[in-house]
Coordinates of C-alpha atoms in Angstrom, one line a residue:
M1 CA -0.1 0.2 0.3
K2 CA 1.4 3.5 -0.9
Q3 CA 0.3 6.7 0.7
I4 CA 1.4 10.3 0.6
M5 CA 1.0 12.5 3.6
L6 CA 0.9 16.4 2.8
I7 CA 1.5 18.3 5.8
T8 CA 0.4 22.3 4.9
D9 CA -0.7 25.4 6.4
G10 CA -2.2 27.0 3.5
C11 CA -3.5 27.6 -0.3
S12 CA -1.6 26.2 -3.2
N13 CA -0.3 29.3 -5.6
V14 CA 2.2 28.0 -8.1
G15 CA 1.7 25.5 -11.1
E16 CA -0.2 22.7 -11.5
S17 CA -3.9 21.8 -9.4
P18 CA -2.9 20.0 -6.2
V19 CA -6.4 18.7 -6.6
M20 CA -5.8 17.1 -10.0
A21 CA -2.1 16.1 -9.0
A22 CA -3.8 14.1 -6.3
A23 CA -6.6 12.6 -8.7
L24 CA -3.2 10.9 -10.7
A25 CA -2.0 10.0 -7.5
R26 CA -5.2 7.5 -7.1
Q27 CA -5.0 6.5 -10.4
E28 CA -1.6 4.7 -10.0
G29 CA -2.8 3.2 -6.4
I30 CA -1.3 6.0 -4.2
T31 CA -3.6 7.7 -1.6
V32 CA -3.4 11.2 -1.0
N33 CA -3.8 12.0 3.1
V34 CA -3.7 15.6 4.0
V35 CA -3.1 17.0 7.3
G36 CA -3.4 21.2 7.8
V37 CA -1.1 23.0 10.6
V38 CA -3.4 25.2 11.6
D39 CA -2.9 28.4 13.8
Y40 CA -6.6 29.4 13.8
G41 CA -7.4 32.2 11.8
T42 CA -4.3 31.9 9.1
I43 CA -5.4 29.1 7.4
G44 CA -8.6 30.7 6.0
E45 CA -11.8 29.1 4.2
L46 CA -9.8 28.1 0.8
G47 CA -7.4 26.8 2.4
S48 CA -10.0 24.5 4.6
I49 CA -11.4 23.9 1.4
E50 CA -8.3 23.1 -0.6
I51 CA -7.0 20.6 1.5
E52 CA -10.4 18.7 2.0
E53 CA -10.7 18.5 -2.0
I54 CA -7.0 17.2 -2.2
A55 CA -7.7 14.2 0.1
R56 CA -11.1 13.7 -1.5
S57 CA -9.4 13.7 -5.3
G58 CA -6.4 11.2 -3.6
G59 CA -9.1 8.8 -1.9
G60 CA -7.5 9.8 1.4
M61 CA -8.4 11.7 4.5
S62 CA -8.4 15.4 5.4
R63 CA -7.5 16.8 9.4
L64 CA -7.2 20.7 10.6
T65 CA -4.5 20.3 13.4
G66 CA -2.9 22.4 15.9
T67 CA 1.0 21.8 16.3
E68 CA 0.3 19.8 19.5
K69 CA -1.8 17.0 18.3
L70 CA 0.3 16.9 14.5
A71 CA 1.9 13.7 15.0
Q72 CA -1.6 12.0 17.1
T73 CA -3.1 13.1 13.5
M74 CA -0.4 12.0 11.2
Q75 CA -0.6 8.4 12.7
M76 CA -4.5 8.1 13.2
L77 CA -4.8 9.4 9.5
T78 CA -2.4 6.5 8.3
R79 CA -4.2 3.9 10.3
K80 CA -7.3 4.7 9.1
T81 CA -6.5 5.0 5.4
V82 CA -4.8 1.7 5.4
V83 CA -8.0 0.0 7.2
Q84 CA -10.3 1.8 4.7
T85 CA -8.4 0.3 1.7
I86 CA -8.1 -3.2 3.1
Q87 CA -12.1 -3.0 3.8
Q88 CA -12.8 -1.5 0.0
A89 CA -10.4 -4.8 -1.2
V90 CA -12.0 -7.2 1.1
G91 CA -15.6 -5.7 0.4
K92 CA -14.9 -6.0 -3.7
E93 CA -14.2 -9.9 -3.2
L94 CA -17.2 -9.8 -1.0
K95 CA -19.3 -8.6 -3.6
Q96 CA -18.0 -10.6 -6.4
I97 CA -19.1 -14.0 -4.2
L98 CA -22.4 -12.6 -2.6
G99 CA -23.4 -11.1 -5.3
E100 CA -25.2 -7.3 -4.7
S101 CA -25.5 -8.1 -1.0
S102 CA -23.6 -6.9 1.4
V103 CA -21.1 -8.1 4.5
E104 CA -24.0 -6.8 6.8
V105 CA -26.3 -9.8 5.8
L106 CA -23.8 -12.0 7.1
P107 CA -24.7 -14.1 10.3
P108 CA -22.9 -12.5 13.2
E109 CA -19.9 -15.5 13.1
Q110 CA -19.3 -14.6 9.7
R111 CA -18.9 -10.5 9.8
A112 CA -16.7 -11.4 12.9
A113 CA -14.2 -13.5 11.3
V114 CA -14.5 -11.1 7.9
V115 CA -13.7 -8.1 10.7
E116 CA -10.7 -10.4 11.9
V117 CA -9.2 -10.7 8.2
I118 CA -9.4 -6.9 7.8
D119 CA -7.3 -6.2 10.7
E120 CA -4.5 -9.0 10.1
L121 CA -4.4 -7.7 6.9
S122 CA -4.1 -4.2 8.2
E123 CA -1.4 -4.5 10.5
N124 CA 0.6 -7.3 8.1
S125 CA 0.3 -5.6 4.7
P126 CA 3.9 -3.7 3.0
L127 CA 3.0 0.3 3.8
Q128 CA 5.3 3.1 2.4
V129 CA 4.2 6.5 3.4
A130 CA 5.6 9.4 1.5
L131 CA 5.3 12.4 4.0
L132 CA 5.6 15.7 1.5
I133 CA 5.9 19.2 4.0
D134 CA 5.0 22.3 3.1
A135 CA 8.7 24.6 3.9
S136 CA 6.9 27.8 2.4
A137 CA 7.5 31.4 4.8
S138 CA 4.5 30.9 7.1
M139 CA 5.3 27.0 8.0
K140 CA 8.7 27.9 9.8
P141 CA 7.6 28.4 13.5
K142 CA 5.6 25.0 13.0
L143 CA 8.9 22.7 11.5
A144 CA 10.6 21.7 15.0
A145 CA 7.1 20.3 15.9
V146 CA 6.5 18.2 12.4
E147 CA 10.2 16.7 12.9
E148 CA 8.7 15.6 16.3
A149 CA 6.0 14.1 14.1
I150 CA 8.1 12.7 11.8
R151 CA 10.5 11.0 14.8
D152 CA 7.0 9.5 16.3
M153 CA 5.4 8.2 12.8
M154 CA 8.5 6.4 12.3
L155 CA 8.3 4.6 15.6
S156 CA 4.2 4.0 15.0
L157 CA 4.8 2.0 11.6
G158 CA 7.9 0.2 13.2
A159 CA 5.3 -1.4 15.7
R160 CA 3.9 -2.7 12.6
K161 CA 4.4 -6.4 11.9
G162 CA 4.3 -6.0 8.1
S163 CA 7.1 -4.0 6.7
S164 CA 6.8 -0.2 6.7
Q165 CA 9.1 2.8 4.9
L166 CA 8.7 6.2 4.9
A167 CA 10.4 9.0 2.5
V168 CA 10.5 12.2 3.6
F169 CA 10.2 15.4 1.5
H170 CA 9.5 19.2 2.0
F171 CA 8.8 22.2 -0.6
P172 CA 9.9 24.5 -2.8
G173 CA 13.6 23.9 -2.8
A174 CA 16.1 26.5 -2.0
H175 CA 16.5 27.3 -6.2
S176 CA 14.2 27.9 -9.0
G177 CA 12.6 24.7 -10.5
E178 CA 12.9 22.5 -7.1
D179 CA 9.5 21.9 -6.6
A180 CA 10.2 19.1 -4.1
V181 CA 13.1 18.0 -2.5
L182 CA 14.1 14.6 -1.1
D183 CA 15.3 14.9 2.7
I184 CA 14.9 11.1 3.5
G185 CA 14.6 8.1 1.3
W186 CA 12.8 5.3 1.8
T187 CA 14.0 3.8 5.2
S188 CA 13.0 1.5 8.0
N189 CA 15.8 2.9 9.8
L190 CA 14.2 5.0 12.9
G191 CA 17.8 7.3 13.5
S192 CA 17.0 8.7 9.9
A193 CA 14.9 11.4 10.9
R194 CA 17.8 14.0 12.1
S195 CA 17.3 17.3 11.9
I196 CA 16.3 18.1 8.1
F197 CA 15.3 21.5 8.5
Q198 CA 17.7 23.3 10.2
R199 CA 19.3 24.7 7.1
L200 CA 16.4 25.1 5.2
T201 CA 15.5 28.6 2.9
M202 CA 12.0 29.2 4.0
R203 CA 10.6 30.1 0.8
G204 CA 6.8 32.5 0.1
A205 CA 5.7 30.1 -2.6
T206 CA 3.6 27.0 -1.9
P207 CA 3.8 24.7 -5.4
T208 CA 2.1 22.1 -3.9
G209 CA 0.3 20.3 -7.1
P210 CA 4.4 20.3 -8.8
A211 CA 5.5 18.9 -5.4
I212 CA 2.9 15.8 -5.5
L213 CA 4.1 15.1 -9.1
K214 CA 7.3 15.0 -8.2
V215 CA 6.4 12.3 -5.6
I216 CA 4.4 10.3 -8.0
E217 CA 7.7 10.2 -9.8
F218 CA 9.5 8.8 -7.0
F219 CA 7.3 6.7 -6.3
R220 CA 7.1 5.3 -10.3
Y221 CA 11.1 5.4 -10.4
G222 CA 12.8 6.0 -7.2
T223 CA 14.0 9.3 -8.0
L224 CA 12.8 13.0 -8.5
N225 CA 14.4 13.2 -12.2
G226 CA 11.5 11.3 -13.9
H227 CA 12.2 7.8 -16.1
G228 CA 15.8 6.8 -16.7
A229 CA 17.6 9.1 -14.5
R230 CA 20.2 8.2 -11.9
N231 CA 18.7 7.6 -8.4
G232 CA 20.1 9.9 -6.0
L233 CA 19.6 13.6 -4.3
D234 CA 19.9 15.6 -7.7
E235 CA 16.6 16.6 -8.1
K236 CA 17.3 19.3 -10.1
G237 CA 15.6 18.2 -13.5
E238 CA 11.9 19.4 -14.0
G239 CA 10.7 17.1 -16.5
E240 CA 7.6 18.1 -18.7
A241 CA 4.5 19.6 -17.0
M242 CA 1.5 17.3 -16.9
L243 CA -1.5 19.5 -15.7
G244 CA -1.9 22.9 -16.8
D245 CA -1.4 26.0 -14.9
Y246 CA -3.3 26.7 -11.4
V247 CA -3.2 29.5 -9.1
V248 CA -5.2 30.5 -6.1

């Protein structure tokens, strides 16, 4: 199972539509969850609407939260989405067996057995989570909480029985054309969540859509440079735009 966990506090304002980018991720089997890190009164109505639309388009969930509950919210969304994905897969299989009937028509013992299967698959299925972190200027006071939440997320993933991997990205990069930067590649090593934001150059732009597209590339090819590029941390390749320009 593949997930993008987008952490942001405001509206995108550069490049492709993040809603359309999330829809593309969903088409490729990647669920997009969105956490809005809220200082009340700053995210605004448009930001809240966009957060909900990105998650809905990406087949995931969205939550607004303060920094004090960020780690808890990220873990909750990850686990809930895993269970939801398993439920959908099991439900599809059951529909083929039961026809138009639903699991609710099964006797209690059989319903309990289905729930047990869902729980077991949720705990044991391989999972990859790509954290995509808004590093625009308004997020600067919140990055310490984000780093702590990453550590807690890795501990939570490490407690699962199944294989769990985490990758961490931030956006935008320090240079023009860097829509997303890879901070930590796929890892199950809890020690990898070192201080990754101390030297960031905070920028005002918020290219959320282009950043999501870059993470999709990483899921496809293991690099941000597109098919055929070397696997590494050189993220200056821009690639051809896939969607129309989008400005809030």
